[in-house]
Amino acid sequence: MERLDTFLFRGTATPTRHTRVFGGEVAAQALMAAGRTVPADRLVHSLHAYFLRPGDPAAPLVYQVDPIRDGGSFTTRRTVAVQHGKPIFHLSASFHRPEEGFSHQPAKTDRPEPEELPSDREVLSAADTATREWFATVHGDSPLEIRFAAELPRFAALRGESAPPVQRFWFRTREALPDDPLLHACAVAYASDLLLLSSSVAPHATTLDSGGLQFASLDHTLWLHATPRADDWVFYDQEGLWAGGARALCRGSLTDRSHRLIGSVVQEGLIRPLR
């Protein structure tokens, strides 16, 4: 991220085989731009975003930050990502000065530890050519290492079978990150968009890239309940809650190695059958 002015930043997309920028990357950069205009003692606790237009991976992304409010405990920022003179993404983020308060969270869930699981590359080595090409397209240039806790619904769909709308995997950045809470929050924001919408089509024995669907993320919300460490393993439990009217609603929970709930995610997406 290059700072052009007090509230103006420029970023670049990671080269990809996709014809559009990965939504998580735009969200992460927009959050970084917002966070760089906020006092360091205020940590991001929520972001709400809308995907307006597909991003062009060959063009720079300009981020315009609006300093909406600086309060006694909370700071609010709005960031608009612009390409070719048009807004492609809108994010509102809230930052909070840490305070003491009540504390509880859901009970622990059963899950395998990351060391017990094969790497993503080992899993994909046994897959068919089309699946390997799909994974290389959506994840080949990603800075994340992934370990799947169970078979992806995608594999059931390729056998012509439906599956529960659930995906569970561990992730972490491939490289160690500096001790910058905003950077780790941005890395988690990046990962929060990974594969989430695909959970919604599992009961229908299909995949997003089957050629029979038009799909896109519409809006995305992330709440951070604790300061994450993205270069240590984070467990992402995803579920496609609902689908109807050419839309789907997915949710996710993010927990660290100690089972601490560090984040909650909700996303609505377009899944329009093509006729």
PDB file of C-alpha atoms in Angstrom:
ATOM      1  CA  MET A   1       0.000   0.000   0.000  1.00  0.00           C
ATOM      2  CA  GLU A   2       1.353   3.404  -1.052  1.00  0.00           C
ATOM      3  CA  ARG A   3       0.166   6.486   0.815  1.00  0.00           C
ATOM      4  CA  LEU A   4      -0.531   9.271  -1.673  1.00  0.00           C
ATOM      5  CA  ASP A   5      -2.054  11.762   0.765  1.00  0.00           C
ATOM      6  CA  THR A   6      -3.484  11.815   4.292  1.00  0.00           C
ATOM      7  CA  PHE A   7      -6.596   9.896   3.307  1.00  0.00           C
ATOM      8  CA  LEU A   8      -5.605   8.567  -0.122  1.00  0.00           C
ATOM      9  CA  PHE A   9      -3.827   5.278  -0.835  1.00  0.00           C
ATOM     10  CA  ARG A  10      -2.890   3.138  -3.820  1.00  0.00           C
ATOM     11  CA  GLY A  11      -2.592  -0.631  -3.955  1.00  0.00           C
ATOM     12  CA  THR A  12      -1.955  -3.296  -6.571  1.00  0.00           C
ATOM     13  CA  ALA A  13      -3.615  -6.657  -7.028  1.00  0.00           C
ATOM     14  CA  THR A  14      -1.685  -9.894  -6.840  1.00  0.00           C
ATOM     15  CA  PRO A  15      -1.208 -11.372 -10.333  1.00  0.00           C
ATOM     16  CA  THR A  16      -3.803 -14.080 -10.810  1.00  0.00           C
ATOM     17  CA  ARG A  17      -5.325 -16.405 -13.361  1.00  0.00           C
ATOM     18  CA  HIS A  18      -8.682 -14.839 -12.558  1.00  0.00           C
ATOM     19  CA  THR A  19     -10.156 -12.102 -14.730  1.00  0.00           C
ATOM     20  CA  ARG A  20     -11.124 -10.190 -11.584  1.00  0.00           C
ATOM     21  CA  VAL A  21      -9.446  -9.265  -8.317  1.00  0.00           C
ATOM     22  CA  PHE A  22     -10.011 -11.609  -5.356  1.00  0.00           C
ATOM     23  CA  GLY A  23     -12.542  -9.894  -3.092  1.00  0.00           C
ATOM     24  CA  GLY A  24     -10.615 -10.686   0.078  1.00  0.00           C
ATOM     25  CA  GLU A  25      -7.606  -8.825  -1.271  1.00  0.00           C
ATOM     26  CA  VAL A  26      -9.618  -5.656  -1.922  1.00  0.00           C
ATOM     27  CA  ALA A  27     -11.194  -5.933   1.540  1.00  0.00           C
ATOM     28  CA  ALA A  28      -7.784  -6.358   3.172  1.00  0.00           C
ATOM     29  CA  GLN A  29      -6.287  -3.372   1.339  1.00  0.00           C
ATOM     30  CA  ALA A  30      -9.330  -1.182   2.057  1.00  0.00           C
ATOM     31  CA  LEU A  31      -9.086  -2.084   5.738  1.00  0.00           C
ATOM     32  CA  MET A  32      -5.361  -1.333   5.731  1.00  0.00           C
ATOM     33  CA  ALA A  33      -6.019   2.095   4.213  1.00  0.00           C
ATOM     34  CA  ALA A  34      -8.659   2.842   6.840  1.00  0.00           C
ATOM     35  CA  GLY A  35      -6.501   1.551   9.691  1.00  0.00           C
ATOM     36  CA  ARG A  36      -3.520   3.684   8.709  1.00  0.00           C
ATOM     37  CA  THR A  37      -5.621   6.798   9.460  1.00  0.00           C
ATOM     38  CA  VAL A  38      -6.575   5.603  12.970  1.00  0.00           C
ATOM     39  CA  PRO A  39      -4.558   5.902  16.230  1.00  0.00           C
ATOM     40  CA  ALA A  40      -2.486   2.769  16.824  1.00  0.00           C
ATOM     41  CA  ASP A  41      -4.183   2.038  20.162  1.00  0.00           C
ATOM     42  CA  ARG A  42      -7.553   1.489  18.447  1.00  0.00           C
ATOM     43  CA  LEU A  43      -8.085  -1.986  17.034  1.00  0.00           C
ATOM     44  CA  VAL A  44     -10.501  -2.908  14.290  1.00  0.00           C
ATOM     45  CA  HIS A  45     -13.497  -4.833  15.599  1.00  0.00           C
ATOM     46  CA  SER A  46     -15.834  -4.854  12.604  1.00  0.00           C
ATOM     47  CA  LEU A  47     -16.049  -4.228   8.900  1.00  0.00           C
ATOM     48  CA  HIS A  48     -19.039  -4.150   6.593  1.00  0.00           C
ATOM     49  CA  ALA A  49     -18.404  -4.202   2.864  1.00  0.00           C
ATOM     50  CA  TYR A  50     -20.185  -4.222  -0.484  1.00  0.00           C
ATOM     51  CA  PHE A  51     -18.703  -5.559  -3.708  1.00  0.00           C
ATOM     52  CA  LEU A  52     -19.933  -3.139  -6.377  1.00  0.00           C
ATOM     53  CA  ARG A  53     -18.035  -4.060  -9.550  1.00  0.00           C
ATOM     54  CA  PRO A  54     -15.439  -6.674 -10.523  1.00  0.00           C
ATOM     55  CA  GLY A  55     -11.892  -5.453  -9.935  1.00  0.00           C
ATOM     56  CA  ASP A  56      -9.375  -5.345 -12.776  1.00  0.00           C
ATOM     57  CA  PRO A  57      -6.211  -7.226 -11.676  1.00  0.00           C
ATOM     58  CA  ALA A  58      -4.127  -5.324 -14.264  1.00  0.00           C
ATOM     59  CA  ALA A  59      -4.961  -1.845 -12.937  1.00  0.00           C
ATOM     60  CA  PRO A  60      -3.981  -0.034  -9.705  1.00  0.00           C
ATOM     61  CA  LEU A  61      -6.563   0.263  -6.949  1.00  0.00           C
ATOM     62  CA  VAL A  62      -7.055   3.715  -5.409  1.00  0.00           C
ATOM     63  CA  TYR A  63      -8.504   3.844  -1.893  1.00  0.00           C
ATOM     64  CA  GLN A  64     -10.238   6.987  -0.674  1.00  0.00           C
ATOM     65  CA  VAL A  65     -10.733   7.081   3.105  1.00  0.00           C
ATOM     66  CA  ASP A  66     -13.470   9.192   4.696  1.00  0.00           C
ATOM     67  CA  PRO A  67     -12.724   9.984   8.385  1.00  0.00           C
ATOM     68  CA  ILE A  68     -16.346   9.834   9.466  1.00  0.00           C
ATOM     69  CA  ARG A  69     -15.923   9.925  13.241  1.00  0.00           C
ATOM     70  CA  ASP A  70     -13.292  10.041  15.962  1.00  0.00           C
ATOM     71  CA  GLY A  71     -15.035   9.397  19.275  1.00  0.00           C
ATOM     72  CA  GLY A  72     -13.894   8.842  22.825  1.00  0.00           C
ATOM     73  CA  SER A  73     -13.798   5.043  22.469  1.00  0.00           C
ATOM     74  CA  PHE A  74     -14.641   4.302  18.844  1.00  0.00           C
ATOM     75  CA  THR A  75     -13.316   5.510  15.501  1.00  0.00           C
ATOM     76  CA  THR A  76     -15.232   4.991  12.260  1.00  0.00           C
ATOM     77  CA  ARG A  77     -13.831   5.060   8.755  1.00  0.00           C
ATOM     78  CA  ARG A  78     -15.324   4.562   5.304  1.00  0.00           C
ATOM     79  CA  THR A  79     -13.141   3.446   2.378  1.00  0.00           C
ATOM     80  CA  VAL A  80     -14.052   3.394  -1.300  1.00  0.00           C
ATOM     81  CA  ALA A  81     -11.882   1.468  -3.774  1.00  0.00           C
ATOM     82  CA  VAL A  82     -11.803   3.061  -7.236  1.00  0.00           C
ATOM     83  CA  GLN A  83     -10.624   1.730 -10.606  1.00  0.00           C
ATOM     84  CA  HIS A  84     -11.006   3.346 -14.005  1.00  0.00           C
ATOM     85  CA  GLY A  85     -12.844   6.252 -12.367  1.00  0.00           C
ATOM     86  CA  LYS A  86     -15.588   4.059 -10.859  1.00  0.00           C
ATOM     87  CA  PRO A  87     -16.093   2.682  -7.326  1.00  0.00           C
ATOM     88  CA  ILE A  88     -15.713  -1.090  -7.213  1.00  0.00           C
ATOM     89  CA  PHE A  89     -15.851  -1.682  -3.445  1.00  0.00           C
ATOM     90  CA  HIS A  90     -17.165   0.083  -0.355  1.00  0.00           C
ATOM     91  CA  LEU A  91     -16.105  -0.640   3.226  1.00  0.00           C
ATOM     92  CA  SER A  92     -17.136   0.762   6.600  1.00  0.00           C
ATOM     93  CA  ALA A  93     -14.875  -0.176   9.513  1.00  0.00           C
ATOM     94  CA  SER A  94     -15.018   0.529  13.230  1.00  0.00           C
ATOM     95  CA  PHE A  95     -12.049   0.656  15.581  1.00  0.00           C
ATOM     96  CA  HIS A  96     -12.255   0.390  19.379  1.00  0.00           C
ATOM     97  CA  ARG A  97      -9.940   1.332  22.218  1.00  0.00           C
ATOM     98  CA  PRO A  98      -9.494  -1.920  24.242  1.00  0.00           C
ATOM     99  CA  GLU A  99     -11.624  -2.140  27.369  1.00  0.00           C
ATOM    100  CA  GLU A 100     -12.495  -4.705  30.048  1.00  0.00           C
ATOM    101  CA  GLY A 101     -15.978  -6.276  30.057  1.00  0.00           C
ATOM    102  CA  PHE A 102     -18.070  -9.440  30.297  1.00  0.00           C
ATOM    103  CA  SER A 103     -16.713 -12.431  28.436  1.00  0.00           C
ATOM    104  CA  HIS A 104     -18.234 -15.663  27.092  1.00  0.00           C
ATOM    105  CA  GLN A 105     -18.177 -17.628  23.847  1.00  0.00           C
ATOM    106  CA  PRO A 106     -19.584 -20.837  22.301  1.00  0.00           C
ATOM    107  CA  ALA A 107     -18.448 -24.200  23.586  1.00  0.00           C
ATOM    108  CA  LYS A 108     -15.475 -25.885  21.976  1.00  0.00           C
ATOM    109  CA  THR A 109     -16.139 -27.952  18.881  1.00  0.00           C
ATOM    110  CA  ASP A 110     -14.356 -31.120  17.846  1.00  0.00           C
ATOM    111  CA  ARG A 111     -11.735 -30.570  15.198  1.00  0.00           C
ATOM    112  CA  PRO A 112      -8.480 -32.166  14.088  1.00  0.00           C
ATOM    113  CA  GLU A 113      -5.273 -30.289  14.765  1.00  0.00           C
ATOM    114  CA  PRO A 114      -3.430 -28.907  11.730  1.00  0.00           C
ATOM    115  CA  GLU A 115      -0.426 -31.164  12.281  1.00  0.00           C
ATOM    116  CA  GLU A 116      -2.734 -34.190  11.865  1.00  0.00           C
ATOM    117  CA  LEU A 117      -3.842 -33.103   8.402  1.00  0.00           C
ATOM    118  CA  PRO A 118      -2.182 -33.309   4.993  1.00  0.00           C
ATOM    119  CA  SER A 119      -1.160 -30.095   3.264  1.00  0.00           C
ATOM    120  CA  ASP A 120      -3.375 -28.609   0.585  1.00  0.00           C
ATOM    121  CA  ARG A 121      -0.874 -29.694  -2.057  1.00  0.00           C
ATOM    122  CA  GLU A 122      -0.974 -33.309  -0.804  1.00  0.00           C
ATOM    123  CA  VAL A 123      -4.781 -33.308  -0.917  1.00  0.00           C
ATOM    124  CA  LEU A 124      -4.860 -31.894  -4.427  1.00  0.00           C
ATOM    125  CA  SER A 125      -2.205 -34.294  -5.722  1.00  0.00           C
ATOM    126  CA  ALA A 126      -4.795 -37.067  -5.555  1.00  0.00           C
ATOM    127  CA  ALA A 127      -7.515 -34.989  -7.220  1.00  0.00           C
ATOM    128  CA  ASP A 128      -8.541 -34.933 -10.862  1.00  0.00           C
ATOM    129  CA  THR A 129      -6.984 -32.492 -13.326  1.00  0.00           C
ATOM    130  CA  ALA A 130      -9.990 -30.133 -13.354  1.00  0.00           C
ATOM    131  CA  THR A 131      -9.921 -29.815  -9.549  1.00  0.00           C
ATOM    132  CA  ARG A 132      -6.191 -29.169  -9.497  1.00  0.00           C
ATOM    133  CA  GLU A 133      -6.639 -26.457 -12.119  1.00  0.00           C
ATOM    134  CA  TRP A 134      -9.528 -24.957 -10.124  1.00  0.00           C
ATOM    135  CA  PHE A 135      -7.468 -24.835  -6.956  1.00  0.00           C
ATOM    136  CA  ALA A 136      -4.500 -23.318  -8.766  1.00  0.00           C
ATOM    137  CA  THR A 137      -6.790 -20.623 -10.145  1.00  0.00           C
ATOM    138  CA  VAL A 138      -8.468 -19.680  -6.865  1.00  0.00           C
ATOM    139  CA  HIS A 139      -5.547 -20.296  -4.518  1.00  0.00           C
ATOM    140  CA  GLY A 140      -2.333 -20.833  -6.451  1.00  0.00           C
ATOM    141  CA  ASP A 141      -0.993 -17.320  -5.821  1.00  0.00           C
ATOM    142  CA  SER A 142      -2.422 -17.004  -2.314  1.00  0.00           C
ATOM    143  CA  PRO A 143      -0.138 -16.084   0.612  1.00  0.00           C
ATOM    144  CA  LEU A 144      -2.014 -18.624   2.738  1.00  0.00           C
ATOM    145  CA  GLU A 145      -1.282 -22.227   3.626  1.00  0.00           C
ATOM    146  CA  ILE A 146      -4.449 -24.320   4.007  1.00  0.00           C
ATOM    147  CA  ARG A 147      -5.197 -27.693   5.586  1.00  0.00           C
ATOM    148  CA  PHE A 148      -8.679 -29.123   5.042  1.00  0.00           C
ATOM    149  CA  ALA A 149     -10.334 -30.794   8.044  1.00  0.00           C
ATOM    150  CA  ALA A 150     -12.630 -32.920   5.862  1.00  0.00           C
ATOM    151  CA  GLU A 151     -13.420 -33.611   2.239  1.00  0.00           C
ATOM    152  CA  LEU A 152     -14.545 -30.477   0.413  1.00  0.00           C
ATOM    153  CA  PRO A 153     -18.165 -30.633  -0.847  1.00  0.00           C
ATOM    154  CA  ARG A 154     -16.650 -30.007  -4.275  1.00  0.00           C
ATOM    155  CA  PHE A 155     -15.429 -33.600  -4.427  1.00  0.00           C
ATOM    156  CA  ALA A 156     -18.927 -34.922  -3.701  1.00  0.00           C
ATOM    157  CA  ALA A 157     -20.343 -32.686  -6.445  1.00  0.00           C
ATOM    158  CA  LEU A 158     -17.861 -34.086  -8.952  1.00  0.00           C
ATOM    159  CA  ARG A 159     -19.235 -37.545  -8.111  1.00  0.00           C
ATOM    160  CA  GLY A 160     -22.755 -36.232  -8.741  1.00  0.00           C
ATOM    161  CA  GLU A 161     -23.593 -36.256  -5.023  1.00  0.00           C
ATOM    162  CA  SER A 162     -24.994 -33.552  -2.765  1.00  0.00           C
ATOM    163  CA  ALA A 163     -23.260 -32.758   0.533  1.00  0.00           C
ATOM    164  CA  PRO A 164     -23.951 -30.752   3.681  1.00  0.00           C
ATOM    165  CA  PRO A 165     -23.210 -27.030   3.149  1.00  0.00           C
ATOM    166  CA  VAL A 166     -20.180 -27.123   5.439  1.00  0.00           C
ATOM    167  CA  GLN A 167     -16.463 -26.516   4.866  1.00  0.00           C
ATOM    168  CA  ARG A 168     -13.818 -26.560   7.607  1.00  0.00           C
ATOM    169  CA  PHE A 169     -10.126 -25.813   7.253  1.00  0.00           C
ATOM    170  CA  TRP A 170      -7.092 -24.339   8.961  1.00  0.00           C
ATOM    171  CA  PHE A 171      -5.148 -21.473   7.436  1.00  0.00           C
ATOM    172  CA  ARG A 172      -2.116 -19.361   8.195  1.00  0.00           C
ATOM    173  CA  THR A 173       0.151 -17.072   6.232  1.00  0.00           C
ATOM    174  CA  ARG A 174       3.051 -18.856   4.559  1.00  0.00           C
ATOM    175  CA  GLU A 175       5.511 -16.361   6.043  1.00  0.00           C
ATOM    176  CA  ALA A 176       5.868 -14.878   9.529  1.00  0.00           C
ATOM    177  CA  LEU A 177       4.367 -11.397   9.887  1.00  0.00           C
ATOM    178  CA  PRO A 178       5.593  -8.398  11.899  1.00  0.00           C
ATOM    179  CA  ASP A 179       3.908  -7.667  15.227  1.00  0.00           C
ATOM    180  CA  ASP A 180       1.416  -5.214  13.726  1.00  0.00           C
ATOM    181  CA  PRO A 181      -2.189  -5.917  14.883  1.00  0.00           C
ATOM    182  CA  LEU A 182      -3.636  -4.120  11.853  1.00  0.00           C
ATOM    183  CA  LEU A 183      -1.603  -6.270   9.451  1.00  0.00           C
ATOM    184  CA  HIS A 184      -2.824  -9.477  11.102  1.00  0.00           C
ATOM    185  CA  ALA A 185      -6.413  -8.211  11.026  1.00  0.00           C
ATOM    186  CA  CYS A 186      -6.047  -7.458   7.315  1.00  0.00           C
ATOM    187  CA  ALA A 187      -4.664 -10.940   6.660  1.00  0.00           C
ATOM    188  CA  VAL A 188      -7.684 -12.461   8.412  1.00  0.00           C
ATOM    189  CA  ALA A 189      -9.993 -10.177   6.412  1.00  0.00           C
ATOM    190  CA  TYR A 190      -8.290 -11.501   3.260  1.00  0.00           C
ATOM    191  CA  ALA A 191      -8.824 -15.106   4.333  1.00  0.00           C
ATOM    192  CA  SER A 192     -12.424 -14.544   5.426  1.00  0.00           C
ATOM    193  CA  ASP A 193     -13.566 -14.417   1.777  1.00  0.00           C
ATOM    194  CA  LEU A 194     -11.782 -17.631   0.809  1.00  0.00           C
ATOM    195  CA  LEU A 195     -14.140 -20.395  -0.442  1.00  0.00           C
ATOM    196  CA  LEU A 196     -17.031 -19.113   1.707  1.00  0.00           C
ATOM    197  CA  LEU A 197     -19.657 -18.724  -1.016  1.00  0.00           C
ATOM    198  CA  SER A 198     -18.903 -22.179  -2.428  1.00  0.00           C
ATOM    199  CA  SER A 199     -20.374 -23.776   0.721  1.00  0.00           C
ATOM    200  CA  SER A 200     -23.829 -22.617  -0.409  1.00  0.00           C
ATOM    201  CA  VAL A 201     -24.025 -24.906  -3.458  1.00  0.00           C
ATOM    202  CA  ALA A 202     -22.990 -28.160  -1.747  1.00  0.00           C
ATOM    203  CA  PRO A 203     -26.602 -29.425  -1.243  1.00  0.00           C
ATOM    204  CA  HIS A 204     -27.234 -28.964  -4.962  1.00  0.00           C
ATOM    205  CA  ALA A 205     -24.432 -31.276  -6.143  1.00  0.00           C
ATOM    206  CA  THR A 206     -22.709 -28.566  -8.143  1.00  0.00           C
ATOM    207  CA  THR A 207     -19.778 -26.171  -7.942  1.00  0.00           C
ATOM    208  CA  LEU A 208     -19.494 -22.449  -8.565  1.00  0.00           C
ATOM    209  CA  ASP A 209     -17.246 -23.028 -11.576  1.00  0.00           C
ATOM    210  CA  SER A 210     -19.457 -25.695 -13.142  1.00  0.00           C
ATOM    211  CA  GLY A 211     -20.444 -23.343 -15.961  1.00  0.00           C
ATOM    212  CA  GLY A 212     -24.091 -23.438 -14.965  1.00  0.00           C
ATOM    213  CA  LEU A 213     -23.968 -20.557 -12.504  1.00  0.00           C
ATOM    214  CA  GLN A 214     -23.235 -16.867 -12.418  1.00  0.00           C
ATOM    215  CA  PHE A 215     -21.809 -16.062  -8.998  1.00  0.00           C
ATOM    216  CA  ALA A 216     -20.334 -13.134  -7.096  1.00  0.00           C
ATOM    217  CA  SER A 217     -19.951 -11.910  -3.526  1.00  0.00           C
ATOM    218  CA  LEU A 218     -22.453  -9.125  -2.839  1.00  0.00           C
ATOM    219  CA  ASP A 219     -21.692  -8.036   0.713  1.00  0.00           C
ATOM    220  CA  HIS A 220     -19.394  -9.214   3.464  1.00  0.00           C
ATOM    221  CA  THR A 221     -19.209  -8.600   7.205  1.00  0.00           C
ATOM    222  CA  LEU A 222     -16.407  -9.521   9.587  1.00  0.00           C
ATOM    223  CA  TRP A 223     -16.446  -9.001  13.341  1.00  0.00           C
ATOM    224  CA  LEU A 224     -13.149  -9.450  15.176  1.00  0.00           C
ATOM    225  CA  HIS A 225     -13.631 -10.474  18.801  1.00  0.00           C
ATOM    226  CA  ALA A 226      -9.948 -10.700  19.656  1.00  0.00           C
ATOM    227  CA  THR A 227      -6.644  -9.651  18.137  1.00  0.00           C
ATOM    228  CA  PRO A 228      -5.775 -12.435  15.657  1.00  0.00           C
ATOM    229  CA  ARG A 229      -2.396 -13.884  14.840  1.00  0.00           C
ATOM    230  CA  ALA A 230      -2.616 -14.750  11.139  1.00  0.00           C
ATOM    231  CA  ASP A 231       0.796 -16.417  10.925  1.00  0.00           C
ATOM    232  CA  ASP A 232      -0.324 -19.048  13.439  1.00  0.00           C
ATOM    233  CA  TRP A 233      -3.068 -21.508  12.567  1.00  0.00           C
ATOM    234  CA  VAL A 234      -6.646 -20.211  12.463  1.00  0.00           C
ATOM    235  CA  PHE A 235      -9.585 -22.606  12.090  1.00  0.00           C
ATOM    236  CA  TYR A 236     -12.340 -21.499   9.694  1.00  0.00           C
ATOM    237  CA  ASP A 237     -15.716 -23.217  10.074  1.00  0.00           C
ATOM    238  CA  GLN A 238     -18.007 -22.280   7.147  1.00  0.00           C
ATOM    239  CA  GLU A 239     -21.680 -23.008   6.547  1.00  0.00           C
ATOM    240  CA  GLY A 240     -24.091 -22.136   3.759  1.00  0.00           C
ATOM    241  CA  LEU A 241     -27.145 -21.206   5.837  1.00  0.00           C
ATOM    242  CA  TRP A 242     -29.710 -20.380   3.145  1.00  0.00           C
ATOM    243  CA  ALA A 243     -30.209 -20.084  -0.592  1.00  0.00           C
ATOM    244  CA  GLY A 244     -33.114 -18.661  -2.550  1.00  0.00           C
ATOM    245  CA  GLY A 245     -34.036 -16.081  -5.160  1.00  0.00           C
ATOM    246  CA  ALA A 246     -30.599 -16.385  -6.836  1.00  0.00           C
ATOM    247  CA  ARG A 247     -28.866 -15.407  -3.571  1.00  0.00           C
ATOM    248  CA  ALA A 248     -27.179 -17.327  -0.758  1.00  0.00           C
ATOM    249  CA  LEU A 249     -26.242 -16.480   2.814  1.00  0.00           C
ATOM    250  CA  CYS A 250     -23.126 -18.006   4.352  1.00  0.00           C
ATOM    251  CA  ARG A 251     -21.620 -17.694   7.785  1.00  0.00           C
ATOM    252  CA  GLY A 252     -18.246 -18.546   9.278  1.00  0.00           C
ATOM    253  CA  SER A 253     -16.501 -18.646  12.633  1.00  0.00           C
ATOM    254  CA  LEU A 254     -12.769 -18.203  13.198  1.00  0.00           C
ATOM    255  CA  THR A 255     -11.017 -19.738  16.187  1.00  0.00           C
ATOM    256  CA  ASP A 256      -7.370 -19.931  17.165  1.00  0.00           C
ATOM    257  CA  ARG A 257      -5.414 -22.926  18.377  1.00  0.00           C
ATOM    258  CA  SER A 258      -6.677 -22.469  21.941  1.00  0.00           C
ATOM    259  CA  HIS A 259     -10.315 -22.554  20.721  1.00  0.00           C
ATOM    260  CA  ARG A 260     -10.683 -18.826  21.358  1.00  0.00           C
ATOM    261  CA  LEU A 261     -13.303 -17.317  19.062  1.00  0.00           C
ATOM    262  CA  ILE A 262     -11.463 -14.527  17.250  1.00  0.00           C
ATOM    263  CA  GLY A 263     -13.928 -13.675  14.505  1.00  0.00           C
ATOM    264  CA  SER A 264     -17.375 -14.143  12.959  1.00  0.00           C
ATOM    265  CA  VAL A 265     -18.193 -13.771   9.263  1.00  0.00           C
ATOM    266  CA  VAL A 266     -21.413 -13.386   7.278  1.00  0.00           C
ATOM    267  CA  GLN A 267     -21.574 -13.053   3.507  1.00  0.00           C
ATOM    268  CA  GLU A 268     -24.368 -12.830   0.968  1.00  0.00           C
ATOM    269  CA  GLY A 269     -23.649 -13.803  -2.586  1.00  0.00           C
ATOM    270  CA  LEU A 270     -25.224 -14.133  -5.984  1.00  0.00           C
ATOM    271  CA  ILE A 271     -25.716 -17.686  -7.277  1.00  0.00           C
ATOM    272  CA  ARG A 272     -27.823 -17.310 -10.412  1.00  0.00           C
ATOM    273  CA  PRO A 273     -28.541 -20.438 -12.458  1.00  0.00           C
ATOM    274  CA  LEU A 274     -27.902 -19.848 -16.148  1.00  0.00           C
ATOM    275  CA  ARG A 275     -30.589 -20.981 -18.549  1.00  0.00           C
TER     276      ARG A 275
END
